[in-house]
Structures are given as structure tokens and as C-alpha cells.
Short mmCIF file of C-alpha atoms and ligand atoms in Angstrom, two decimals:
data_model
loop_
_atom_site.label_atom_id
_atom_site.label_comp_id
_atom_site.label_asym_id
_atom_site.label_seq_id
_atom_site.Cartn_x
_atom_site.Cartn_y
_atom_site.Cartn_z
CA MET A 121 25.57 -31.17 17.99
CA ILE A 122 22.13 -29.62 17.87
CA TYR A 123 23.30 -26.96 20.36
CA LEU A 124 26.10 -25.97 18.02
CA TYR A 125 23.61 -25.58 15.16
CA ARG A 126 21.28 -23.51 17.32
CA THR A 127 24.09 -21.20 18.41
CA LEU A 128 25.26 -20.83 14.82
CA SER A 129 21.74 -20.07 13.65
CA MET A 130 21.41 -17.36 16.32
CA LEU A 131 24.74 -15.85 15.31
CA ALA A 132 23.77 -15.98 11.65
CA TYR A 133 20.57 -14.11 12.43
CA VAL A 134 22.28 -11.35 14.38
CA LEU A 135 24.90 -10.83 11.67
CA LEU A 136 22.98 -11.49 8.47
CA ALA A 137 19.44 -10.31 9.23
CA PRO A 138 20.27 -6.63 8.49
CA LEU A 139 21.65 -7.64 5.10
CA VAL A 140 18.64 -9.79 4.24
CA GLY A 141 16.19 -7.26 5.69
CA GLY A 142 17.76 -4.35 3.81
CA PHE A 143 17.81 -6.33 0.60
CA LEU A 144 14.14 -7.23 1.04
CA ALA A 145 13.32 -3.56 1.69
CA GLY A 146 15.11 -2.65 -1.54
CA LEU A 147 13.25 -5.37 -3.41
CA ASP A 148 10.02 -4.00 -1.95
CA ARG A 149 10.70 -0.50 -3.29
CA LYS A 150 11.80 -1.79 -6.67
CA LEU A 151 8.78 -4.08 -6.96
CA SER A 152 6.41 -1.30 -5.86
CA ALA A 153 7.89 1.02 -8.46
CA ARG A 154 7.49 -1.61 -11.17
CA MET A 155 3.87 -2.18 -10.15
CA GLN A 156 3.31 1.57 -10.60
CA GLY A 157 5.09 1.62 -13.95
CA ARG A 158 8.21 3.38 -12.65
CA MET A 159 11.92 2.55 -12.72
CA GLY A 160 12.32 2.83 -8.99
CA PRO A 161 15.44 3.40 -6.87
CA PRO A 162 18.53 1.17 -6.96
CA LEU A 163 18.19 -2.18 -5.21
CA LEU A 164 20.66 -1.09 -2.52
CA GLN A 165 18.80 2.15 -1.78
CA PRO A 166 17.78 1.14 1.80
CA PHE A 167 21.47 0.72 2.66
CA TYR A 168 22.27 4.19 1.29
CA ASP A 169 19.40 5.55 3.37
CA LEU A 170 20.66 3.83 6.51
CA ALA A 171 24.24 5.05 5.97
CA LYS A 172 22.95 8.60 5.56
CA LEU A 173 20.76 8.42 8.66
CA PHE A 174 23.73 7.31 10.74
CA LYS A 175 25.75 10.28 9.50
CA LYS A 176 23.08 12.94 9.99
CA GLN A 177 22.79 15.31 12.90
CA VAL A 178 20.55 14.09 15.72
CA LEU A 179 18.01 16.53 17.05
CA ALA A 180 16.89 14.66 20.15
CA VAL A 181 13.82 16.18 21.74
CA SER A 182 14.01 14.12 24.92
CA ARG A 183 16.93 12.65 26.81
CA TYR A 184 15.11 9.30 27.15
CA GLN A 185 14.57 8.96 23.42
CA PHE A 186 17.92 7.33 22.71
CA MET A 187 17.58 4.85 25.55
CA MET A 188 14.10 3.79 24.43
CA VAL A 189 15.03 3.39 20.78
CA ALA A 190 18.19 1.47 21.66
CA SER A 191 16.16 -0.83 23.94
CA PHE A 192 13.67 -1.37 21.12
CA LEU A 193 16.45 -2.39 18.75
CA ALA A 194 18.10 -4.65 21.33
CA MET A 195 14.81 -6.37 22.21
CA VAL A 196 13.94 -6.95 18.55
CA ILE A 197 17.34 -8.51 17.96
CA GLY A 198 16.76 -10.60 21.10
CA THR A 199 13.38 -11.75 19.80
CA GLY A 200 14.83 -12.91 16.50
CA ALA A 201 17.87 -14.51 18.13
CA LEU A 202 15.66 -16.53 20.51
CA PHE A 203 13.45 -17.54 17.61
CA PHE A 204 16.28 -18.64 15.34
CA GLY A 205 17.88 -20.38 18.30
CA GLY A 206 14.77 -22.57 18.35
CA PHE A 207 13.62 -21.50 21.82
CA ASP A 208 10.13 -21.52 23.27
CA LEU A 209 7.74 -19.62 21.01
CA LEU A 210 5.89 -18.11 23.96
CA LEU A 211 9.12 -16.60 25.26
CA VAL A 212 9.86 -15.24 21.77
CA PHE A 213 6.46 -13.57 21.53
CA PHE A 214 6.68 -12.04 25.00
CA VAL A 215 10.04 -10.49 24.20
CA LEU A 216 8.55 -9.18 20.96
CA THR A 217 5.74 -7.50 22.87
CA THR A 218 8.25 -5.89 25.24
CA ALA A 219 10.18 -4.59 22.24
CA CYS A 220 7.02 -3.00 20.84
CA MET A 221 6.34 -1.36 24.20
CA PHE A 222 9.75 0.32 24.04
CA PHE A 223 8.88 1.59 20.55
CA VAL A 224 5.66 3.10 21.87
CA LEU A 225 7.50 4.64 24.84
CA ALA A 226 10.14 6.12 22.53
CA ALA A 227 7.36 7.99 20.76
CA THR A 228 5.48 9.12 23.86
CA VAL A 229 8.53 10.59 25.64
CA THR A 230 8.87 13.13 22.82
CA ASN A 231 5.61 14.89 23.76
CA SER A 232 4.90 15.51 20.10
CA PRO A 233 1.14 15.32 19.42
CA TYR A 234 1.74 13.46 16.14
CA ALA A 235 4.05 10.93 17.74
CA GLU A 236 1.65 10.45 20.62
CA LEU A 237 -1.28 9.83 18.34
CA GLY A 238 0.92 7.44 16.37
CA ALA A 239 1.83 5.67 19.62
CA GLN A 240 -1.84 5.26 20.49
CA ARG A 241 -2.48 3.74 17.10
CA GLU A 242 0.53 1.48 17.56
CA LEU A 243 -1.08 0.21 20.77
CA ILE A 244 -4.32 -0.47 18.89
CA GLN A 245 -2.32 -2.33 16.26
CA MET A 246 -0.77 -4.46 18.99
CA LEU A 247 -4.23 -5.10 20.39
CA SER A 248 -5.32 -6.27 16.94
CA TYR A 249 -2.52 -8.73 16.24
CA GLU A 250 -1.58 -10.08 19.68
CA PRO A 251 -4.41 -12.67 19.93
CA MET A 252 -3.41 -14.23 16.62
CA ILE A 253 0.26 -14.30 17.65
CA LEU A 254 -0.67 -16.19 20.81
CA LEU A 255 -2.92 -18.59 18.88
CA THR A 256 0.03 -19.31 16.58
CA ALA A 257 2.11 -20.45 19.54
CA VAL A 258 -0.79 -22.57 20.83
CA GLY A 259 -1.28 -23.99 17.34
CA PHE A 260 2.33 -25.15 17.17
CA TYR A 261 1.92 -26.76 20.55
CA MET A 262 -1.15 -28.68 19.36
CA ALA A 263 0.49 -29.69 16.09
CA ASN A 264 3.94 -30.67 17.39
CA GLY A 265 3.28 -31.24 21.07
CA SER A 266 5.86 -28.60 21.99
CA PHE A 267 6.24 -24.83 22.15
CA ARG A 268 9.87 -25.04 21.11
CA GLY A 269 10.62 -23.84 17.60
CA VAL A 270 13.46 -26.32 17.13
CA ASP A 271 11.04 -29.26 17.44
CA VAL A 272 9.59 -28.65 13.97
CA PHE A 273 12.71 -30.39 12.63
CA TYR A 274 11.57 -33.64 14.28
CA THR A 275 8.10 -33.72 12.71
CA ASP A 276 7.14 -35.94 9.79
CA GLU A 277 5.00 -33.37 8.05
CA PRO A 278 5.16 -29.55 7.96
CA ALA A 279 2.90 -27.72 10.43
CA ILE A 280 0.95 -26.12 7.57
CA VAL A 281 -0.83 -29.48 7.04
CA ARG A 282 -2.44 -29.23 10.46
CA LEU A 283 -2.52 -25.46 10.79
CA PRO A 284 -3.79 -24.00 7.49
CA GLY A 285 -6.28 -21.75 9.30
CA VAL A 286 -3.68 -20.49 11.76
CA PHE A 287 -1.40 -19.75 8.83
CA LEU A 288 -4.09 -17.71 7.07
CA GLY A 289 -4.81 -15.79 10.27
CA LEU A 290 -1.11 -15.08 10.73
CA LEU A 291 -0.87 -13.93 7.13
CA PHE A 292 -3.61 -11.41 7.82
CA ILE A 293 -1.97 -9.88 10.86
CA LEU A 294 1.47 -9.93 9.20
CA THR A 295 0.27 -6.98 7.12
CA ILE A 296 -0.15 -5.07 10.38
CA LYS A 297 3.26 -6.18 11.62
CA PHE A 298 5.02 -5.28 8.36
CA ARG A 299 3.37 -1.82 8.56
CA LYS A 300 1.88 -2.20 5.13
CA SER A 301 -1.22 -0.57 3.71
CA PRO A 302 -4.15 -0.99 4.56
CA PHE A 303 -2.91 -1.34 8.15
CA ASP A 304 -0.07 1.21 8.26
CA LEU A 305 -1.91 3.40 10.75
CA SER A 306 0.81 4.23 13.26
CA THR A 307 3.51 5.09 10.76
CA SER A 308 3.92 4.59 7.06
CA HIS A 309 6.75 4.59 4.57
CA HIS A 310 4.51 6.35 2.07
CA ALA A 311 4.56 10.12 1.75
CA HIS A 312 1.70 12.27 2.98
CA GLN A 313 0.15 10.85 6.05
CA GLU A 314 -2.35 12.63 8.25
CA LEU A 315 0.00 12.11 11.21
CA VAL A 316 3.17 13.45 9.53
CA LYS A 317 5.13 10.25 10.27
CA GLY A 318 3.18 8.99 13.28
CA VAL A 319 5.33 7.14 15.80
CA THR A 320 8.58 8.07 14.06
CA THR A 321 7.82 11.80 13.66
CA GLU A 322 10.45 12.98 16.14
CA PHE A 323 13.23 10.54 15.27
CA SER A 324 16.09 12.13 13.37
CA GLY A 325 19.46 10.85 12.24
CA VAL A 326 20.79 7.81 14.06
CA LEU A 327 17.54 7.40 16.03
CA MET A 328 15.62 6.88 12.80
CA GLY A 329 18.47 4.69 11.56
CA MET A 330 18.09 2.39 14.55
CA VAL A 331 14.33 2.20 14.03
CA GLU A 332 14.84 1.23 10.38
CA LEU A 333 17.40 -1.38 11.40
CA ALA A 334 15.03 -2.79 14.00
CA HIS A 335 12.32 -3.09 11.36
CA TRP A 336 14.65 -5.05 9.11
CA TYR A 337 15.46 -7.42 11.97
CA GLU A 338 11.76 -7.69 12.74
CA ASN A 339 10.82 -8.44 9.14
CA VAL A 340 13.36 -11.25 8.90
CA PHE A 341 12.05 -12.72 12.16
CA LEU A 342 8.44 -12.54 10.90
CA LEU A 343 9.38 -14.24 7.64
CA GLY A 344 11.15 -16.87 9.73
CA LEU A 345 7.83 -17.41 11.47
CA VAL A 346 6.24 -18.00 8.06
CA ALA A 347 8.98 -20.49 7.23
CA LEU A 348 8.33 -22.37 10.49
CA PHE A 349 5.01 -23.54 9.04
CA PHE A 350 6.74 -25.33 6.17
CA VAL A 351 9.75 -26.94 7.81
CA SER A 352 9.77 -30.62 8.75
CA SER A 353 12.40 -33.36 9.05
CA ALA A 354 12.49 -33.79 5.26
CA TRP A 355 15.32 -31.99 3.46
CA TRP A 356 13.10 -30.57 0.71
CA SER A 357 10.94 -28.76 3.26
CA GLY A 358 13.66 -26.08 3.38
CA LEU A 359 13.09 -25.27 -0.29
CA LEU A 360 9.36 -25.19 0.32
CA ALA A 361 9.87 -22.73 3.18
CA VAL A 362 12.03 -20.39 1.08
CA GLY A 363 9.43 -20.46 -1.70
CA ALA A 364 6.63 -19.72 0.75
CA VAL A 365 8.56 -16.81 2.30
CA LEU A 366 9.20 -15.20 -1.08
CA LEU A 367 5.57 -15.65 -2.10
CA VAL A 368 4.34 -14.09 1.16
CA TRP A 369 6.69 -11.12 0.69
CA PHE A 370 5.44 -10.60 -2.85
CA LEU A 371 1.83 -10.76 -1.65
CA GLU A 372 2.54 -8.17 1.05
CA VAL A 373 4.00 -5.76 -1.51
CA LEU A 374 1.04 -6.34 -3.80
CA ILE A 375 -1.48 -5.68 -1.01
CA ASP A 376 0.48 -2.59 0.02
CA ASN A 377 0.22 -1.18 -3.48
CA THR A 378 -3.42 -1.99 -4.10
CA SER A 379 -5.18 -0.97 -0.93
CA ALA A 380 -5.92 2.24 0.93
CA ARG A 381 -5.47 2.79 4.66
CA VAL A 382 -8.46 1.79 6.81
CA LYS A 383 -9.71 3.23 10.10
CA TRP A 384 -8.51 1.67 13.33
CA ASN A 385 -11.89 0.20 14.32
CA HIS A 386 -12.13 -1.56 10.98
CA MET A 387 -8.64 -3.01 11.48
CA LEU A 388 -9.39 -4.17 15.02
CA ARG A 389 -12.70 -5.77 14.05
CA SER A 390 -11.43 -7.54 10.94
CA ALA A 391 -8.25 -8.77 12.67
CA TRP A 392 -10.20 -10.26 15.57
CA ILE A 393 -12.81 -11.85 13.30
CA VAL A 394 -10.12 -13.46 11.17
CA THR A 395 -8.32 -14.59 14.33
CA ALA A 396 -11.47 -16.16 15.74
CA VAL A 397 -12.66 -17.79 12.52
CA CYS A 398 -9.38 -18.95 10.94
CA GLY A 399 -7.18 -19.39 14.02
CA GLY A 400 -9.81 -20.41 16.55
CA GLY A 401 -11.67 -22.61 14.05
CA ASN A 402 -8.50 -24.42 13.09
CA LEU A 403 -7.58 -25.16 16.71
CA LEU A 404 -11.13 -26.34 17.43
CA VAL A 405 -11.00 -28.80 14.54
CA LEU A 406 -7.59 -30.06 15.71
CA GLU A 407 -8.97 -30.62 19.20
CA ILE A 408 -12.05 -32.47 17.88
CA ILE A 409 -9.85 -34.72 15.72
CA ARG A 410 -7.61 -35.42 18.71
CA MET A 411 -10.61 -36.41 20.86
CA LEU A 412 -12.11 -38.65 18.16
CA PHE A 413 -8.95 -40.58 17.26
CA MET B 279 30.81 4.35 2.66
CA PRO B 280 28.11 5.38 0.18
CA LYS B 281 27.78 9.05 -0.54
CA PHE B 282 25.49 11.17 1.55
CA SER B 283 23.73 12.49 -1.53
CA LYS B 284 22.59 9.02 -2.60
CA SER B 285 19.66 9.26 -0.26
CA PRO B 286 18.03 12.70 -0.54
CA TRP B 287 14.74 12.87 1.32
CA VAL B 288 12.72 15.85 0.20
CA MET B 289 10.18 17.86 2.11
CA HIS B 290 7.86 19.90 -0.07
CA TYR B 291 6.31 23.08 1.33
CA ASP B 292 3.80 25.22 -0.54
CA GLY B 293 4.45 28.89 0.27
CA SER B 294 2.10 31.24 -1.55
CA SER B 295 2.18 29.33 -4.79
CA CYS B 296 -0.68 29.34 -7.29
CA ASN B 297 -0.39 25.50 -7.18
CA GLY B 298 1.09 25.43 -10.68
CA CYS B 299 4.55 24.61 -9.42
CA ASP B 300 3.19 22.08 -6.89
CA ILE B 301 1.54 20.11 -9.64
CA GLU B 302 4.86 20.04 -11.48
CA VAL B 303 6.70 18.90 -8.35
CA LEU B 304 4.27 16.01 -8.01
CA ALA B 305 4.59 15.34 -11.74
CA SER B 306 8.30 14.66 -11.16
CA LEU B 307 7.27 11.70 -9.01
CA THR B 308 5.09 10.14 -11.72
CA PRO B 309 6.25 7.26 -13.95
CA LEU B 310 7.34 9.63 -16.73
CA TYR B 311 9.95 11.48 -14.64
CA ASP B 312 10.25 9.25 -11.54
CA ILE B 313 12.71 11.11 -9.29
CA GLU B 314 12.74 8.11 -6.97
CA ARG B 315 15.41 6.85 -9.39
CA PHE B 316 17.82 9.09 -7.45
CA GLY B 317 16.61 7.72 -4.14
CA VAL B 318 14.37 10.72 -3.55
CA VAL B 319 11.67 10.12 -0.96
CA ASN B 320 8.88 12.65 -0.61
CA THR B 321 8.51 12.94 3.15
CA GLY B 322 6.19 15.15 5.17
CA ASP B 323 8.47 15.24 8.19
CA PRO B 324 11.17 17.95 8.55
CA ARG B 325 13.07 15.74 11.01
CA HIS B 326 13.66 13.20 8.25
CA ALA B 327 14.27 15.64 5.40
CA ASP B 328 17.56 16.59 3.75
CA ILE B 329 16.17 18.96 1.15
CA LEU B 330 13.50 21.59 1.70
CA LEU B 331 11.72 22.30 -1.55
CA ILE B 332 9.59 25.44 -1.48
CA THR B 333 7.18 26.63 -4.14
CA GLY B 334 5.68 30.12 -4.12
CA GLY B 335 6.81 33.25 -2.34
CA ILE B 336 6.85 33.99 1.36
CA ASN B 337 3.96 35.93 2.86
CA TYR B 338 3.69 37.53 6.29
CA HIS B 339 1.60 34.65 7.58
CA ASN B 340 3.80 31.71 6.67
CA GLU B 341 7.12 33.42 7.31
CA SER B 342 7.42 31.96 10.81
CA VAL B 343 6.23 28.56 9.59
CA VAL B 344 8.94 28.36 6.94
CA ARG B 345 11.57 29.42 9.46
CA GLN B 346 10.38 26.78 11.91
CA ILE B 347 10.38 23.98 9.34
CA PHE B 348 13.91 24.99 8.36
CA GLU B 349 15.06 24.94 11.98
CA GLN B 350 13.48 21.53 12.59
CA MET B 351 15.60 19.94 9.87
CA PRO B 352 18.84 18.28 11.02
CA GLU B 353 22.15 19.30 9.39
CA PRO B 354 23.27 19.02 6.63
CA LYS B 355 20.29 20.49 4.78
CA VAL B 356 19.69 22.23 1.48
CA VAL B 357 16.93 24.61 0.38
CA VAL B 358 15.61 24.59 -3.18
CA ALA B 359 13.33 27.39 -4.37
CA VAL B 360 11.12 26.13 -7.20
CA GLY B 361 9.41 28.56 -9.57
CA ILE B 362 9.94 32.25 -10.14
CA CYS B 363 7.63 33.08 -7.22
CA ALA B 364 9.91 31.22 -4.81
CA CYS B 365 12.98 32.80 -6.41
CA SER B 366 11.89 36.42 -6.24
CA GLY B 367 8.18 36.74 -5.57
CA GLY B 368 7.34 36.57 -9.27
CA VAL B 369 4.03 38.03 -10.40
CA PHE B 370 2.90 38.36 -6.79
CA ARG B 371 5.94 40.43 -5.89
CA ASP B 372 4.06 43.71 -5.32
CA CYS B 373 1.10 42.22 -3.46
CA TYR B 374 0.48 43.78 -0.06
CA ASN B 375 0.88 40.44 1.75
CA ILE B 376 3.97 39.13 -0.04
CA LYS B 377 7.37 39.54 1.53
CA GLY B 378 9.28 38.25 -1.50
CA GLY B 379 11.25 35.16 -2.51
CA VAL B 380 12.22 32.37 -0.12
CA ASP B 381 15.64 33.96 0.42
CA THR B 382 14.03 36.83 2.32
CA THR B 383 13.42 34.38 5.15
CA ILE B 384 15.87 31.45 4.99
CA PRO B 385 19.11 30.87 3.01
CA VAL B 386 18.42 29.33 -0.42
CA ASP B 387 21.01 27.09 -2.11
CA VAL B 388 19.44 26.35 -5.50
CA TYR B 389 17.08 28.53 -7.55
CA VAL B 390 14.88 26.81 -10.14
CA PRO B 391 13.33 29.38 -12.49
CA GLY B 392 10.20 28.95 -14.59
CA CYS B 393 6.51 29.67 -14.36
CA ALA B 394 5.55 26.97 -13.81
CA ALA B 395 8.96 25.29 -13.40
CA ARG B 396 9.06 22.26 -15.71
CA PRO B 397 9.63 18.81 -14.15
CA GLU B 398 12.89 18.61 -16.13
CA SER B 399 14.21 21.77 -14.50
CA ILE B 400 12.98 20.68 -11.07
CA ILE B 401 14.94 17.45 -11.45
CA ASP B 402 17.91 19.50 -12.65
CA GLY B 403 17.64 21.67 -9.57
CA LEU B 404 17.43 18.64 -7.28
CA VAL B 405 20.52 17.09 -8.86
CA GLN B 406 22.37 20.38 -8.25
CA ALA B 407 21.08 20.31 -4.69
CA LEU B 408 22.70 16.87 -4.29
CA ASP B 409 26.11 18.43 -5.00
CA VAL B 410 25.48 21.12 -2.41
CA LEU B 411 24.34 18.46 0.05
CA GLU B 412 27.54 16.49 -0.53
CA LYS B 413 29.70 19.59 0.04
CA LYS B 414 27.83 20.51 3.19
CA SER B 415 28.07 17.00 4.62
CA ALA B 416 31.83 16.94 3.92
CA ALA B 417 32.18 20.32 5.60
CA SER B 418 30.18 19.28 8.67
CA ALA B 419 32.15 16.02 8.90
CA ALA B 420 35.40 18.01 8.85
CA LEU B 421 33.98 20.36 11.46
CA SER B 422 32.94 17.60 13.86
CA GLU B 423 36.32 15.91 13.37
CA GLY B 424 38.01 19.18 14.26
CA GLU B 425 35.80 19.46 17.33
CA SER B 426 36.64 15.97 18.57
CA ASN B 427 40.34 16.64 17.95
CA ALA B 428 40.06 19.83 19.93
CA GLN B 429 38.37 17.94 22.75
CA GLN B 430 41.11 15.32 22.83
CA SER B 431 43.97 17.80 22.98
S1 SF4 C 244 6.07 30.39 -10.60
FE1 SF4 C 244 4.17 30.50 -11.77
S2 SF4 C 244 3.30 28.47 -11.59
FE2 SF4 C 244 4.85 28.65 -10.00
S3 SF4 C 244 3.74 29.31 -8.21
FE3 SF4 C 244 4.48 31.16 -9.23
S4 SF4 C 244 2.79 31.81 -10.57
FE4 SF4 C 244 2.39 29.67 -9.96
#
């Protein structure tokens, strides 16, 4: 029975994540506009944008560009599908890293100086958040005794009870992953960036469309990761998870609108400090408790 | 399928403007006018842009730049000249370095007069540009359909 549920959940992710992701992106733009005292675009604007991108002419600057972007999209979908299928978290994170590598490659094959600089910054971003991502997997292992995502449904209490520090650390690096200010160094959805559009500078038409789509898939997966902290065997934990996800999304939009972009060394330093203090500290305490009792 | 013109991404280029028109273009993004209501995104990347919005006339230095930006934009694309300088050269018309309006270098679809052009008329011009964009996208869709038909037969 559980296998049926896992397959269904994977299928649901592949089919519904673009809808949820696009809707969240629309909510983001609407919320941002409201925070700035504007009306903002229609809620469905991201879908209009995507439809347009798929219809526009593609000016490919390299013959490998399409392959790289398509691989990026496929790997991101794979990451989310494995995650929502309840597979091993380590496997999920490794596939995610591979996906990001394809994104970086897609930018570097264009030979555009802006895209290349964006790609370098993307690598630095990965360097900043990877340790925390790995600590998250380790944290789940220490809390639930298993790396498998599906095992959270067999626990008596949500993982957040044992992993508050890991959760805070993850929250910090999520801003990097969502490409929100102050950590939107490699590419940004705001106008006027010193790197034109960074990694995505040379993507036109359907290429850009696929990148957008991949980001929607990625966002839903990341929010799923947030939800994982709140799910347990109790039925009400689902409601708790949905509430937490919405709150995190709101916080991300708020941070995006109230902070300015920082330099890469500041991002790297702060991300690693937070990882060590919040994530590392939390795991240390868990280990000490385990040894004492 | 939603209309093409529901998602106009605009690239703003300052030709030889006195900056008066640029301020007004940015004013259209502020809470009072808020052109993002129409889905307008102000992008700095010609590869992502649908509408090229130029303020100020063309001079002999930026002529090649404007042409290059135009060529880097994927089809369908629309050019909007904002301000009388961009339309015809305006007060700078007889300067030794000025070539003239934007249409001396690239084809212009919508002319927005005014010195400086008011945000209301800029928005008006953009909305007209949306119509042109829609027509061009329909035309290019028909063209590519014709091409694929020709390939099949
Ligand atoms: S039209 Fe007037 S305000 Fe606009 S750039 Fe020319 S001189 Fe300046």
C-alpha cells in the first residue's frame, strides 16, 4: 500500500509542481508589489510569461545550450520526484547538485562574459549552501534513525522538535536557493543587475522558459523539504506543515523586499557560520543527549 | 493559450537623452503609475526583451550599440521611441554629433511625443506597442506554420 502512495505522490509532484510553483511565483510578485504600495501584476502572470517564452524565437548561441538546459530541467524534476517518493535524502541531494552543475554548464558553454561570471557566482552559492544541505540529511538520520524521507511518517513527534537549529540553518540557506535578495548574486528576477542577468543572460525563448519551469519545480521541492520538518504520524501534522510552508514563503518574500544584495565573501562567510553554529551545534547537542541517555 | 502581449518585457536604453525622459520612464514603474499591472518587467537583457524602449536621439557613437541591441532581441519585437528626441532628434537635432531620431537606425513601431514624455503617454505608447506585438506574433506564427507546411509537402 505504501508503495502505491509513494508512486502517486511522485506522479502528483511531476504533474502539479509547475502549477503550485507558478502560483507561488505569482503570489510572490503580487505580495512584493503590495509591500511596495503597488497593485502588481495579475496572479497568473508567471503562466503568461511562461507561455510567451515558449512561443518566442530562440537565439541559441551554442549548440550545447539546449542539451544542458534540458538536462537541468530533467534532473530538477528527478530530484523532486525522488524526494516526494520518500527516497533516501542523500540520493535526493546528490541529484540536486548534479542538476545545479548542468545549470552552471549551460551558462558557461555560451562564452558570454556575463553568463560566465554568473556561473562562477552560482558555484560560490553552491559552495555556501551545500554543507547545510548535507547537515540536514545527517540531522534527519540522527532524529529518525533513517535517511529515508518516507520514515518521517512513522515518528511520534515532528523532526523540528529535535532539529530546531538545523531548521534555522536550512532557512538561512533557502534564501540562497530561492535566489532571493540578499543572496541573488548569480541571477536575479529584479531589474538592473551589474551582470545583466548573470547565469541566464544568454537564454532566450524556450530555453529561458525551461529554466523558469525548473525553478518552479525546485521551489516546490525546497518547500517540501521545509514541510518534512513538521510531518509526523499524527494527522494534524499535515496542517502544521502547510502552515509552516506558507509562513516560510512569506518570510522569503519579505526578506527579498527589505534587503540589498551582499558581496559573495559575505554570503559565504555568513552561510558557513550559520551552518556551523545552528546546524553543527544542534547535531552536537543531539549526540550528547544520545550518549547521556 | 494566453495572448503573447500579456507578458511584455521591456528593455530600456538611454540614447542621447537629457535624462528627463528616463526619469519619466522610471516614474511609470512607481506605485502611482505601476506599469507592472500589465505584466511589464523592466529587464536589462535584450535576449529576454520583447519591447525596446529608447529615450533620446541616436548619435554617431551609440548607433552601432543600438543596432546590436536590436539584433540581439528574439522575434517578435517592438521598438518604442519615447520623447521628441527619440522621435526626431528634438532640440538636439542640429548638433554635430546627432544623427537624428531612433528611426534613422532601426525601425520604430510606436512614437511617444513629449518633452519630457509624461508617464501617462509612455503607458499609452506601451499599450499601443502591445497591439503591435500581438500582430507581429500572429504574423510570425503564420509564417512558421507556412514554413513547416512547405517542409512537409
Ligand atoms: S524629449 Fe525632452 S526630456 Fe526627453 S530626452 Fe529629449 S530633451 Fe530630454
